[in-house]
mmCIF file of C-alpha atoms in Angstrom:
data_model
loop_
_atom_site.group_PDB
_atom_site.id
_atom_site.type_symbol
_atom_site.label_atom_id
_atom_site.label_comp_id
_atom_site.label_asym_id
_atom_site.label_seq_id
_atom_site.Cartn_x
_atom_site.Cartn_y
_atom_site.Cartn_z
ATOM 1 C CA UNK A 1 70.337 144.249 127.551
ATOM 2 C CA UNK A 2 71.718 141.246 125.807
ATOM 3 C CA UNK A 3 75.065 141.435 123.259
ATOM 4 C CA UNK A 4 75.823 138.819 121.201
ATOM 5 C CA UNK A 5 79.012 136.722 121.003
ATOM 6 C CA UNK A 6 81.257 139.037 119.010
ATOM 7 C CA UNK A 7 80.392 142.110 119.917
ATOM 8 C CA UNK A 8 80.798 140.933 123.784
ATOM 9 C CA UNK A 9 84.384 139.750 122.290
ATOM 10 C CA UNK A 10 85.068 143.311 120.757
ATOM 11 C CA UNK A 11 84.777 144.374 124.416
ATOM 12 C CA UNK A 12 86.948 142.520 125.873
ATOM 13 C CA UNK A 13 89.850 143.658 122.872
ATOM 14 C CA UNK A 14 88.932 146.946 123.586
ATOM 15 C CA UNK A 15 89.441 146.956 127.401
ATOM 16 C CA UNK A 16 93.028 145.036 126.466
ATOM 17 C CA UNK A 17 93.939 147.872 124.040
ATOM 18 C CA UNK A 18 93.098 150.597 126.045
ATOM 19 C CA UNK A 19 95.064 149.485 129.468
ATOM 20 C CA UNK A 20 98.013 148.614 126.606
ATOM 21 C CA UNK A 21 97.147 152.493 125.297
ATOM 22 C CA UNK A 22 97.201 154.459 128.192
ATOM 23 C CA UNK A 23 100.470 154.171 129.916
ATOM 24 C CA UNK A 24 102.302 153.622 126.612
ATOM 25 C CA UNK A 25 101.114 156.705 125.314
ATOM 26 C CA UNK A 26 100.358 158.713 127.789
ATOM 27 C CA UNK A 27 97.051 160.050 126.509
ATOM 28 C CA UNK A 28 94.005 160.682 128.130
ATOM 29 C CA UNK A 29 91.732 160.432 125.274
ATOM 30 C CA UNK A 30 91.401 158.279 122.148
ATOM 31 C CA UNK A 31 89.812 158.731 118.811
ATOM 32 C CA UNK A 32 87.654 155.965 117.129
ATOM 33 C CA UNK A 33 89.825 155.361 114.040
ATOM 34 C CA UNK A 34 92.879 155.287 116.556
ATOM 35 C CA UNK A 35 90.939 152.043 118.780
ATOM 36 C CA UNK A 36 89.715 150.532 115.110
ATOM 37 C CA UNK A 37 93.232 151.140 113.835
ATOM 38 C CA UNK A 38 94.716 149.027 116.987
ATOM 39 C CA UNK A 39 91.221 146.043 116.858
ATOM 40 C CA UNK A 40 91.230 145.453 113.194
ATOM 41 C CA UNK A 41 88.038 146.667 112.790
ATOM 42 C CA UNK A 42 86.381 150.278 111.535
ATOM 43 C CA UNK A 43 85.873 153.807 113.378
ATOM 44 C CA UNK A 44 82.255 153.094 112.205
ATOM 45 C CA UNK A 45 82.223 149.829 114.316
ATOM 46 C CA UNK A 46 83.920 151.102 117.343
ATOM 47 C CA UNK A 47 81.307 153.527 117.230
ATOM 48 C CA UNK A 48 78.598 151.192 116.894
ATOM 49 C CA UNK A 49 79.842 149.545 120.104
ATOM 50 C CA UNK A 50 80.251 152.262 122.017
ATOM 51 C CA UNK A 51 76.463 153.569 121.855
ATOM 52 C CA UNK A 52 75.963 150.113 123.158
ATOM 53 C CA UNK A 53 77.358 151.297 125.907
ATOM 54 C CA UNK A 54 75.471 154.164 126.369
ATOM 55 C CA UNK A 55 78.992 156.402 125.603
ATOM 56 C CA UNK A 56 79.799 158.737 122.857
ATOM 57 C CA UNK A 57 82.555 160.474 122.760
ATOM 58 C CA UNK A 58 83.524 163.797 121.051
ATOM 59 C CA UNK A 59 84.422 164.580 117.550
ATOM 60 C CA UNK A 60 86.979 166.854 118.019
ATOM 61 C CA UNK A 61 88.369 165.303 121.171
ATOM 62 C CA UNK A 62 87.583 161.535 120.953
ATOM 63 C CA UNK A 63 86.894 159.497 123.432
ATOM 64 C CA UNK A 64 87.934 159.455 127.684
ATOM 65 C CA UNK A 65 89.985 156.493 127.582
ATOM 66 C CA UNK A 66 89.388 155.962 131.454
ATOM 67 C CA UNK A 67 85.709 156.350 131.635
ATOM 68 C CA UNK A 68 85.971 153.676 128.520
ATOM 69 C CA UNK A 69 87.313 151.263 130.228
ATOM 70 C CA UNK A 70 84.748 151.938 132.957
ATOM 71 C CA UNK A 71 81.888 151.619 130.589
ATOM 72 C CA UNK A 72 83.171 147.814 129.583
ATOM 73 C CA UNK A 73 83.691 146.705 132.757
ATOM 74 C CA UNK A 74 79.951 147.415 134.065
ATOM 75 C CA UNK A 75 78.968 145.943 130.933
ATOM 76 C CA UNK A 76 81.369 142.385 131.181
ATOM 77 C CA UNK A 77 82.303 142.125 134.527
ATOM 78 C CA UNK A 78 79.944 141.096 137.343
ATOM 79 C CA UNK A 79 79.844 143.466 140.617
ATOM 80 C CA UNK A 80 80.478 140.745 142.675
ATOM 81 C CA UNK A 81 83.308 138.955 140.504
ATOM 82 C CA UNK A 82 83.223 135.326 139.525
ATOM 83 C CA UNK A 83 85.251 132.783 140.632
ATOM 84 C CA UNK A 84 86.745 130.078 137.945
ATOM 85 C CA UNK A 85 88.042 126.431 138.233
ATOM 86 C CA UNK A 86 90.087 124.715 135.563
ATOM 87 C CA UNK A 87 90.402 121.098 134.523
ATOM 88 C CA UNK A 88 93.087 119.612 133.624
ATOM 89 C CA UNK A 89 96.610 120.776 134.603
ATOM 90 C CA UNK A 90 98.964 119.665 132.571
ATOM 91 C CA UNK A 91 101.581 122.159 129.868
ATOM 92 C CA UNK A 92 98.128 124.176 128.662
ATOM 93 C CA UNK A 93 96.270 124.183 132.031
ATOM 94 C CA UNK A 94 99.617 125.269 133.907
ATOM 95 C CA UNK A 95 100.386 128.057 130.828
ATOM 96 C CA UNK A 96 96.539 129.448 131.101
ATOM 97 C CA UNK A 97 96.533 129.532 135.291
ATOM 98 C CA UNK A 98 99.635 131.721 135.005
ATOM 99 C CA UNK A 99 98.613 134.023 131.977
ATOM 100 C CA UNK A 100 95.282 134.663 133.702
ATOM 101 C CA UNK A 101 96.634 135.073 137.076
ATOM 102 C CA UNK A 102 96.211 138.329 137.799
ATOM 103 C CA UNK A 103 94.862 139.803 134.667
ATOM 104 C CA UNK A 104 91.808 140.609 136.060
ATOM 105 C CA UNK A 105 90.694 141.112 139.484
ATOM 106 C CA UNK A 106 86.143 140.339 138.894
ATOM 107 C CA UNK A 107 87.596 137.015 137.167
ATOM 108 C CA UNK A 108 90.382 134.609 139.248
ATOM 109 C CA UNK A 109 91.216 131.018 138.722
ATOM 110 C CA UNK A 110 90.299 129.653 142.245
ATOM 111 C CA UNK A 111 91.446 126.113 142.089
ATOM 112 C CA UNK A 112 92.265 123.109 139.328
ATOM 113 C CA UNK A 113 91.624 119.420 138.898
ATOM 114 C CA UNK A 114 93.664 116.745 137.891
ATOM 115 C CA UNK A 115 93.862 112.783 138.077
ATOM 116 C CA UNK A 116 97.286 112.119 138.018
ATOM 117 C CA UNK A 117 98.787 111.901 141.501
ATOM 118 C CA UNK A 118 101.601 113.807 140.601
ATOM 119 C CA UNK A 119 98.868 117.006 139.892
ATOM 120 C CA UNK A 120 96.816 116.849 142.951
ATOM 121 C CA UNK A 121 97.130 118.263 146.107
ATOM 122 C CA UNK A 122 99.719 120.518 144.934
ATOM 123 C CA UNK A 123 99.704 124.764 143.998
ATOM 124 C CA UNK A 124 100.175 125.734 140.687
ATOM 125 C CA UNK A 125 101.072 129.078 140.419
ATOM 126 C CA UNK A 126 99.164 130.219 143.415
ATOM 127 C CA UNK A 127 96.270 128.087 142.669
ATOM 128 C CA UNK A 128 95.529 124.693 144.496
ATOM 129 C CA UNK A 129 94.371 121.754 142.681
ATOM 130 C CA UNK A 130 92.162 118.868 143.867
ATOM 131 C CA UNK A 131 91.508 115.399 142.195
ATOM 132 C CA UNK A 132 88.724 115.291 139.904
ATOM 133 C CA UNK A 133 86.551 113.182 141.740
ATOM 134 C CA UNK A 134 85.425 116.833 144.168
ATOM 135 C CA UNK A 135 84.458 118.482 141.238
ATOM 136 C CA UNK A 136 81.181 118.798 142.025
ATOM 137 C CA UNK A 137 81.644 119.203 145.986
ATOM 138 C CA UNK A 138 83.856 121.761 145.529
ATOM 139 C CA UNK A 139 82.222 123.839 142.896
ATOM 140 C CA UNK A 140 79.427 124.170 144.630
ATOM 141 C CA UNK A 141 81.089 124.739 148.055
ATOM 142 C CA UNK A 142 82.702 127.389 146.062
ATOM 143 C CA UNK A 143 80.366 128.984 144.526
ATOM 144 C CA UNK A 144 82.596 128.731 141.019
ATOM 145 C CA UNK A 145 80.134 129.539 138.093
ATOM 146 C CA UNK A 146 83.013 129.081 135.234
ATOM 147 C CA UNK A 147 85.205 126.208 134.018
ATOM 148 C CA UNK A 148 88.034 125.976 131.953
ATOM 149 C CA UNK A 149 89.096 122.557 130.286
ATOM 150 C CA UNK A 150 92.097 121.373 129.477
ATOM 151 C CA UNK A 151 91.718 117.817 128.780
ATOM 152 C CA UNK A 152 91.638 114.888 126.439
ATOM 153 C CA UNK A 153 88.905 114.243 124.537
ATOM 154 C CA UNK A 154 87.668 111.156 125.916
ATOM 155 C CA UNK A 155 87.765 113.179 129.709
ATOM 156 C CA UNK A 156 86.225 116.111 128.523
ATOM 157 C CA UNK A 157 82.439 115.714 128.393
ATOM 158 C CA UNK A 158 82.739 113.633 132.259
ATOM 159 C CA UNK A 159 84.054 116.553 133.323
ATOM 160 C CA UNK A 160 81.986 119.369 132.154
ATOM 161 C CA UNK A 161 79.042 117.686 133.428
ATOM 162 C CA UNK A 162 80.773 117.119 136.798
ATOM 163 C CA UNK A 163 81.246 121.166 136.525
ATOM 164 C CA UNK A 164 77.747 121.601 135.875
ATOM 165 C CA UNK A 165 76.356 119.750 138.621
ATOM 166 C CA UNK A 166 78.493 122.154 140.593
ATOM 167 C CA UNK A 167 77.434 125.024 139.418
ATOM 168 C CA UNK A 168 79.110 126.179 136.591
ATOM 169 C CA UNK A 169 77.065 128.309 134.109
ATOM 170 C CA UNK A 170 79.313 128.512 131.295
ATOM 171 C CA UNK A 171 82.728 126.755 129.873
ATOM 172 C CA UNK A 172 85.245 127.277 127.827
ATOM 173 C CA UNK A 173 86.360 124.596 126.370
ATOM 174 C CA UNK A 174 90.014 123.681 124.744
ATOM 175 C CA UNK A 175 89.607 120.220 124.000
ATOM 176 C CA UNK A 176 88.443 119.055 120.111
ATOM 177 C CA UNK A 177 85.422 117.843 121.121
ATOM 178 C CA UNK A 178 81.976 119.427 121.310
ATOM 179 C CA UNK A 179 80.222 119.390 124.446
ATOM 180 C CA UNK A 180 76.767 117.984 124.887
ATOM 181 C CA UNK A 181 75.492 120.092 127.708
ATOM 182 C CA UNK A 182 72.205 122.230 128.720
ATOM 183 C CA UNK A 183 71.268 124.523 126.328
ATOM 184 C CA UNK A 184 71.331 127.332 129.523
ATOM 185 C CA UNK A 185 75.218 126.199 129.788
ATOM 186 C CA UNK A 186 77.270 129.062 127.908
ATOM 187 C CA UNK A 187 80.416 126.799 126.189
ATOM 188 C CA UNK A 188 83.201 128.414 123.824
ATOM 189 C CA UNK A 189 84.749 125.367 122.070
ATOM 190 C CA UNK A 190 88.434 126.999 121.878
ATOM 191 C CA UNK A 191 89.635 124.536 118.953
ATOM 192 C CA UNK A 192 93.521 124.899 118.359
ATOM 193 C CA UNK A 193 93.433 123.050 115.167
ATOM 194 C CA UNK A 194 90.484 125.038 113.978
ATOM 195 C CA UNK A 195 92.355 128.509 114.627
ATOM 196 C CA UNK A 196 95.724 126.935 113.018
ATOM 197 C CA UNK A 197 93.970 125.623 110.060
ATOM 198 C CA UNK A 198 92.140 128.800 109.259
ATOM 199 C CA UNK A 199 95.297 131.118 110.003
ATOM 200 C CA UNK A 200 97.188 128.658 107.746
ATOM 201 C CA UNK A 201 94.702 128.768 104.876
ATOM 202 C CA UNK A 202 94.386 132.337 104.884
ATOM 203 C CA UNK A 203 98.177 132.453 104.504
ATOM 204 C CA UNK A 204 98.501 130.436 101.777
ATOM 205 C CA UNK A 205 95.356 132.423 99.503
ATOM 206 C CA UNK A 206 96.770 135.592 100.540
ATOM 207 C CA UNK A 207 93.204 137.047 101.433
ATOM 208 C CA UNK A 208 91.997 138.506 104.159
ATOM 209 C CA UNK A 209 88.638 136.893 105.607
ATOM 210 C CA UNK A 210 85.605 138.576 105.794
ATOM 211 C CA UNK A 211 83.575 139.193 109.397
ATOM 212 C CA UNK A 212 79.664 138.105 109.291
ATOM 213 C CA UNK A 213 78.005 140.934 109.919
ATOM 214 C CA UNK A 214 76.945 141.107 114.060
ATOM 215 C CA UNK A 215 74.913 143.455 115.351
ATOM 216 C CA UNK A 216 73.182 143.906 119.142
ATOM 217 C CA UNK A 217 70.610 141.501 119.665
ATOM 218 C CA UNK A 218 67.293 142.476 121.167
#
């Protein structure tokens, strides 16, 4: 089975909602409207999504909030887990190691790279970083298949191939540049200025955007 982009990102909301859902309100159970209420998105969607997971739920009792989040997690998370490395540790890279650290236990930030002296050989957060230059040894010592980067643009593309060479089978990627990679390499260009621009336009029309339709792929 093979879910496109959005839906897989719908997922991971979900899961977030539902942890956030449970011990706040105590409830066992969750309707579809009550999920699409918290996502943004419709009952009919959540729905949708669901049978993609091979779950439906009850009309008169909703949905088993527990065996939900169960259902995601064989769906995103790999049995084995998957290990991470970032690049690039300065105010972002240091504010995504400790926001992820944690978070969740089949995905960890194993180590970070750097170039300035004052970056390497160091912990950050729990998390050792290495100079850039053993990128590629220790990706692949590591068996890391993800990378994060938080660079300039005129490091960026160096690195990511450095990460592939390791390993690394997909990337996301904060710096404005797009990557010129394998087509096999998964990359999510995570654009600040893209995300402000579009939240700022949609503030000043007043109108909310509309979602391109998504459905599963086969």
């Amino acid at each position: 089975m093979k879910i496109n982009v959005k839906t897989v990102q719908r997922f991971s909301l979900y899961r977030r909602l539902l942890l956030e859902f449970q011990p706040e309100e105590d409830r066992e159970r969750i309707f579809s409207y009550e999920l699409a209420s918290l996502a943004g998105n419709t009952a009919a969607q959540v729905r949708r999504d669901f049978m993609v997971l091979g779950y439906t739920g009850c009309t008169s009792k909703g949905y088993e909030t527990h065996r939900l989040v169960e259902s995601i997690a064989a769906v995103l998370d790999s049995e084995e887990g998957q290990k991470v490395a970032i690049v690039g540790t300065g105010h972002l890279g240091k504010a995504v190691i400790d926001f992820f650290r944690d978070r969740r236990p089949k995905l960890t930030i194993v180590m970070g790279f750097d170039v300035k002296p004052d970056r390497v050989d160091c912990t950050i957060h729990g998390c050792p970083v290495f100079h850039a230059d053993r990128i590629e040894e220790l990706v692949r010592e590591e068996e890391i298949s993800l990378g994060i980067l938080t660079l300039p643009v005129e490091a960026s593309q160096a690195a990511a191939e450095a990460l592939v060479r390791g390993g690394v089978r997909g990337i996301a990627n904060f710096a404005p540049v797009r990557l010129h990679l394998p087509p096999d390499i998964h990359v999510e260009e995570l654009d600040m200025t893209t995300y402000l621009e579009t939240v700022a336009y949609f503030a000043r029309v007043r109108e909310a955007p509309s979602d391109d339709a998504d459905d599963l792929l086969l």
